[in-house]
PDB file of C-alpha atoms in Angstrom:
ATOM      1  CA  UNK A   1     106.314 134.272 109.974  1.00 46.00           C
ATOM      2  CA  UNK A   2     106.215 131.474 107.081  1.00 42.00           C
ATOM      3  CA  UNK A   3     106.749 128.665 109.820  1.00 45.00           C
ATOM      4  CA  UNK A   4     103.609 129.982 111.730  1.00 38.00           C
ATOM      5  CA  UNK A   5     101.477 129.805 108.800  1.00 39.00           C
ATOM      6  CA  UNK A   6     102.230 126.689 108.089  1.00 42.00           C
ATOM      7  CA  UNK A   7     101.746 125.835 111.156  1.00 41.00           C
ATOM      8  CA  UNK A   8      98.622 127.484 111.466  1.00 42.00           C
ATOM      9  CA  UNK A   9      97.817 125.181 108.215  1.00 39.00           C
ATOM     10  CA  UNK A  10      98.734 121.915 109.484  1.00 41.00           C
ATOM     11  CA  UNK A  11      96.554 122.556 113.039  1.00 40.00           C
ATOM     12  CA  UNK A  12      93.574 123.840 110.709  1.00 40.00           C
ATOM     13  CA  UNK A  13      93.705 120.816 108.175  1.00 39.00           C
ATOM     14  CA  UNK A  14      91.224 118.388 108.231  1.00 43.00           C
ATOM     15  CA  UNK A  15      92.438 114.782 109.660  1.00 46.00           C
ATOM     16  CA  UNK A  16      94.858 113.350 107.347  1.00 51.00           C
ATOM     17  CA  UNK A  17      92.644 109.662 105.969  1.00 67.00           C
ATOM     18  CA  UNK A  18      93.336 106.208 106.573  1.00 91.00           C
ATOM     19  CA  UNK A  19      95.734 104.211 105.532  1.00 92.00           C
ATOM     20  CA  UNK A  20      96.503 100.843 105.414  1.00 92.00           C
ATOM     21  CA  UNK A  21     100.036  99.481 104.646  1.00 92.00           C
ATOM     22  CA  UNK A  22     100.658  95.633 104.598  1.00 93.00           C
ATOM     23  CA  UNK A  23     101.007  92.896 102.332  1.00 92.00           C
ATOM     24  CA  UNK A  24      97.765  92.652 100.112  1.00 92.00           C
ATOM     25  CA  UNK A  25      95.995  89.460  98.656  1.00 93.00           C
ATOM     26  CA  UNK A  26      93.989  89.737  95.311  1.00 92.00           C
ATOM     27  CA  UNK A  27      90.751  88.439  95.427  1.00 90.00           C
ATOM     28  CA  UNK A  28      88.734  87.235  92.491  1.00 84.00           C
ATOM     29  CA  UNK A  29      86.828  89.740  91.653  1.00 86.00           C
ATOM     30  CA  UNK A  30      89.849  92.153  91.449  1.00 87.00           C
ATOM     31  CA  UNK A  31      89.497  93.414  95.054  1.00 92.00           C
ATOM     32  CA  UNK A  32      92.290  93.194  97.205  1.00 94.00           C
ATOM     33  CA  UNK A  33      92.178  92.366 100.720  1.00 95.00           C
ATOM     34  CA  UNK A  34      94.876  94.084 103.335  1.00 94.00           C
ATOM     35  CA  UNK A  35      94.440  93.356 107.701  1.00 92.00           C
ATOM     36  CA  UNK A  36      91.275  91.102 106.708  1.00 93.00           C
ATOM     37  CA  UNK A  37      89.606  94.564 104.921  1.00 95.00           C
ATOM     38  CA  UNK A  38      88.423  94.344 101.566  1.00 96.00           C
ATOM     39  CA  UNK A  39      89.212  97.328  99.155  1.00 97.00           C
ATOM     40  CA  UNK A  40      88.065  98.191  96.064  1.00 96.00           C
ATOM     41  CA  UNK A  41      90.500 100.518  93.722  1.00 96.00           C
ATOM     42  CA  UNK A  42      89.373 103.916  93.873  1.00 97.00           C
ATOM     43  CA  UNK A  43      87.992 105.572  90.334  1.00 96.00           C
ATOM     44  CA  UNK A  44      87.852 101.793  88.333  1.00 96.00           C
ATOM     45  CA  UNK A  45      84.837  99.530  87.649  1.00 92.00           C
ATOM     46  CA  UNK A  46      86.305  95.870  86.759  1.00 88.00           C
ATOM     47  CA  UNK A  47      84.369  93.478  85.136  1.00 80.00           C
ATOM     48  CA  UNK A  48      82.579  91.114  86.330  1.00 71.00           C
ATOM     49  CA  UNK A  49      84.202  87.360  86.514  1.00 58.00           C
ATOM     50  CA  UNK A  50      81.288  85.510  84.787  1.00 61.00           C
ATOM     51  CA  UNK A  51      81.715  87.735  81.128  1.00 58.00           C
ATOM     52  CA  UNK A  52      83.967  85.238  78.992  1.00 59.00           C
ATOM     53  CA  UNK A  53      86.614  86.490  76.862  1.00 59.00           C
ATOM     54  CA  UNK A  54      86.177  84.696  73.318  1.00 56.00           C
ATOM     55  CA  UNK A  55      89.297  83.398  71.918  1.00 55.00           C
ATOM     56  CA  UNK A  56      90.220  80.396  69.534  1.00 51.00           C
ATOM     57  CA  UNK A  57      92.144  78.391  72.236  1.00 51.00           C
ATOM     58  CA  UNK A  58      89.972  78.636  75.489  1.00 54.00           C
ATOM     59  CA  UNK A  59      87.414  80.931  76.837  1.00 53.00           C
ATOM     60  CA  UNK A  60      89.247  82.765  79.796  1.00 57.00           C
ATOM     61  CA  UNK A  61      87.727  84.778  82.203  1.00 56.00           C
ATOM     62  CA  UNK A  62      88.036  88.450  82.079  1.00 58.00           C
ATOM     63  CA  UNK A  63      87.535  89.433  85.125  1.00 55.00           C
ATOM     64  CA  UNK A  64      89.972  87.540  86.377  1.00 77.00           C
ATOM     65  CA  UNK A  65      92.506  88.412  84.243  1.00 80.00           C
ATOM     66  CA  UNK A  66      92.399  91.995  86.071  1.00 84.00           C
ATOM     67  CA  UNK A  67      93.083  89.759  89.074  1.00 86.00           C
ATOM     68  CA  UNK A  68      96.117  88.460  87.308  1.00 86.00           C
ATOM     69  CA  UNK A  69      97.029  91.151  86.338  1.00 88.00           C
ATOM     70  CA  UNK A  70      97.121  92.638  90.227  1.00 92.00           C
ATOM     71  CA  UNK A  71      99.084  89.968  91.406  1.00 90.00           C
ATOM     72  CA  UNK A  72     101.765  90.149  88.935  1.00 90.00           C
ATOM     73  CA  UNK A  73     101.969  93.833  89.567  1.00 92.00           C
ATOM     74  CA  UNK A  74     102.081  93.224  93.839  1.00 92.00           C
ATOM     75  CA  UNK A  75     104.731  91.937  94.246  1.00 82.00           C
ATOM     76  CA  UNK A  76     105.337  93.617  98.300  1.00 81.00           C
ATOM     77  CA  UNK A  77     103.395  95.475 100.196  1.00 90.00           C
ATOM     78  CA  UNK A  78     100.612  97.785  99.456  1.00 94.00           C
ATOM     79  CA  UNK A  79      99.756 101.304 100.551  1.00 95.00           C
ATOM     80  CA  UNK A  80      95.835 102.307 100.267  1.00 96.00           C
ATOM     81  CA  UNK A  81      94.507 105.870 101.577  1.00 96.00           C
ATOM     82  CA  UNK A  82      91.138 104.788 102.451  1.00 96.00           C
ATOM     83  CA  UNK A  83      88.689 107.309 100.347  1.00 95.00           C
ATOM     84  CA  UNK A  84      85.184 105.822 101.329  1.00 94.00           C
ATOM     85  CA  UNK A  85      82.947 103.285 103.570  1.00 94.00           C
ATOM     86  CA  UNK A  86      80.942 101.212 101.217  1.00 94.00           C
ATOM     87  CA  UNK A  87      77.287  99.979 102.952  1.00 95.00           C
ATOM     88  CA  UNK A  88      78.687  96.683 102.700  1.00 94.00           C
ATOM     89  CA  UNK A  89      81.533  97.128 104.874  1.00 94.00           C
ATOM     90  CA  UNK A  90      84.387  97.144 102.454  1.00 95.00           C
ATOM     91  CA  UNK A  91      86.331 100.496 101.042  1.00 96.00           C
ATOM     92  CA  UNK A  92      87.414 102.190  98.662  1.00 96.00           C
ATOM     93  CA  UNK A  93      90.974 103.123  98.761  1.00 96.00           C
ATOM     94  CA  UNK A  94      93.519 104.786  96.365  1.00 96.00           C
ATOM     95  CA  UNK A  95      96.378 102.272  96.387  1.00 96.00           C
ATOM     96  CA  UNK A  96     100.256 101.990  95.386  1.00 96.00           C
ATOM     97  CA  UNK A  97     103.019  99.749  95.128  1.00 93.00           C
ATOM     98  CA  UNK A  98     106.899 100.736  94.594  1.00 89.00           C
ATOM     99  CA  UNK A  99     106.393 103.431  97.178  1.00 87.00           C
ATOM    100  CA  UNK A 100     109.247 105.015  99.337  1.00 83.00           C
ATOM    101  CA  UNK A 101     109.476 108.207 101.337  1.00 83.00           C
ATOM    102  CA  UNK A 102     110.372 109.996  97.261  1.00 86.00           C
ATOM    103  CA  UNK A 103     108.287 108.462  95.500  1.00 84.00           C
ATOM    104  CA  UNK A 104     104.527 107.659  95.499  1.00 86.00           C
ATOM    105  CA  UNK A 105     105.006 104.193  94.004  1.00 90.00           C
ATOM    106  CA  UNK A 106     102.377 102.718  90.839  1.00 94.00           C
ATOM    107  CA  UNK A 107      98.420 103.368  90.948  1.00 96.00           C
ATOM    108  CA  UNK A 108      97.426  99.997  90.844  1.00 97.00           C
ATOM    109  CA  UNK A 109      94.107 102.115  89.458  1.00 97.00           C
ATOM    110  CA  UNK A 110      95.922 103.493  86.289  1.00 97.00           C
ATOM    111  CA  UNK A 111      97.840 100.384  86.030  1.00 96.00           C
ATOM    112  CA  UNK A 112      94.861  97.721  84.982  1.00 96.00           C
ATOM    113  CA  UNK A 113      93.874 100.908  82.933  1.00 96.00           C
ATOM    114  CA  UNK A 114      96.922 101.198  81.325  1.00 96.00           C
ATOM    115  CA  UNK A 115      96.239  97.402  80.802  1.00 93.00           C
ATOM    116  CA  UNK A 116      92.648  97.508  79.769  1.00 92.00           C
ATOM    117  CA  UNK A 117      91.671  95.532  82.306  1.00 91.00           C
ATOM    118  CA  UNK A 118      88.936  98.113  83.912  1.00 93.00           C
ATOM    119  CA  UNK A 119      87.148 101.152  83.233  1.00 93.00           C
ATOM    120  CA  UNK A 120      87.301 104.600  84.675  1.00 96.00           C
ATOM    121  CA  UNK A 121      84.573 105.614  86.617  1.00 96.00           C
ATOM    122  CA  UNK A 122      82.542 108.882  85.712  1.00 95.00           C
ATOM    123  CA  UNK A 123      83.793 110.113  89.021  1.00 94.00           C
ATOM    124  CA  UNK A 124      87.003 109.414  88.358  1.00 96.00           C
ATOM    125  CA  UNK A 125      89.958 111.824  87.504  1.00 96.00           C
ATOM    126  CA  UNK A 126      90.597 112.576  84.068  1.00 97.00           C
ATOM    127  CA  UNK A 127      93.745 110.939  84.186  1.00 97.00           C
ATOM    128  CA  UNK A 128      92.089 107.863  84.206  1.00 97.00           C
ATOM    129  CA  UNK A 129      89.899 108.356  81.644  1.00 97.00           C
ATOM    130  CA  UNK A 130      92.685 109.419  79.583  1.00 98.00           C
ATOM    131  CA  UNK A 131      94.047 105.673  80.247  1.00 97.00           C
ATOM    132  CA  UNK A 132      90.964 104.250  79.537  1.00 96.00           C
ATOM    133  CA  UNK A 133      90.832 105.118  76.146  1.00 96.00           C
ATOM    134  CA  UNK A 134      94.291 104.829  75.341  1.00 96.00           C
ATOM    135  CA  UNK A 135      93.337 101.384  76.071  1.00 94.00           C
ATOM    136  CA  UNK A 136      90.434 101.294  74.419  1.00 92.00           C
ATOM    137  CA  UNK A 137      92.456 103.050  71.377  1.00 93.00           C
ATOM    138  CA  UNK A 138      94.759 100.000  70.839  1.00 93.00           C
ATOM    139  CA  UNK A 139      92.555  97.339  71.864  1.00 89.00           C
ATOM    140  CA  UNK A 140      93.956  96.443  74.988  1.00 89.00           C
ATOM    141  CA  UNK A 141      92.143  93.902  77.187  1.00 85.00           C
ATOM    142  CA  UNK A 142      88.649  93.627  77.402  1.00 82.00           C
ATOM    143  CA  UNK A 143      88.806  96.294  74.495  1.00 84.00           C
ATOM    144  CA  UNK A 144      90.181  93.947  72.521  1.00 78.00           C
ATOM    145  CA  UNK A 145      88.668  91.015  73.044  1.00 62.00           C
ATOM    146  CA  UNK A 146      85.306  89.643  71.990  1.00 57.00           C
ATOM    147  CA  UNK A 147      82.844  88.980  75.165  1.00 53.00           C
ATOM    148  CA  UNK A 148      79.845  86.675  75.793  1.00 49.00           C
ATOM    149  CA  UNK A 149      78.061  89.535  76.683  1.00 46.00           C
ATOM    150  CA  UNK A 150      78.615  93.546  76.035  1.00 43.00           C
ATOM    151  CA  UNK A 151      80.647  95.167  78.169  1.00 45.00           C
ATOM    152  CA  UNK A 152      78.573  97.694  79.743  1.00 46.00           C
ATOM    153  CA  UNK A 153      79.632  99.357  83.069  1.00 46.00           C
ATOM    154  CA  UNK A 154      76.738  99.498  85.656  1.00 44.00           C
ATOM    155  CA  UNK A 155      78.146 103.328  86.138  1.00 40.00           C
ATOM    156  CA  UNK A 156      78.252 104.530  82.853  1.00 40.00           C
TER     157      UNK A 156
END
């Protein structure tokens, strides 16, 4: 009886989404790009690349630190369920690294949050927000760091 229910639950489920699997490539603006698609990480807002990070060496670029900070972190392939079509023809896509058939592998998400390298979205679980202002908390990131401009996310 319990195998035809869950049966009966697998043939009633919706479609499972999208994924893509492959090696990824960061892109500037913290993006990454996987089979020529460009996906943005599901729940995060990174800042832009043209707010610079004052410091008394240099002025670095935020935003690209986030992208640093991806491509340290990816260091094989990627795995992104595809969440959402943006109008522009890129996704959104909730993505991991370290994955195997146990384990789910590392949000790349919570990771630049964990980092302070983006914000969680209003939408976002509130697991990430948690992250964000751990972050925020200890001055991690753009949290610590003084900016040309305010950091102000376009969502918030």
């Amino acid at each position: 009886m319990a195998i035809l229910y869950m049966i009966s639950l697998f043939l009633l489920s919706p479609a499972s989404a999208e994924e893509l699997t492959s090696y990824a490539f960061v892109n500037d603006d913290g993006t990454i790009r996987i089979k020529k698609k460009t996906i943005h990480l599901y729940g995060i807002h990174i800042p832009g690349t043209s707010n610079n990070c004052r410091t008394t060496q240099h002025p670095p670029v935020c935003g690209q630190r986030a992208a640093l900070a991806l491509e340290f972190k990816i260091k094989s392939f990627v795995k992104c369920e595809i969440i959402s079509d943006n109008p522009n023809g890129s996704l959104t896509g909730w993505c991991f690294v370290n994955y195997s058939h146990f384990d789910e592998g590392d949000d790349l998400s919570a990771y630049l949050l964990e980092r302070g390298w983006a914000a969680a979205l209003p939408d976002a679980p509130i697991e990430y927000h948690t992250l964000e202002k751990i972050a925020r908390s200890r001055g991690m990131g753009v949290w610590g760091i003084a900016i040309d401009r305010p950091y102000i996310s376009p969502f918030r």
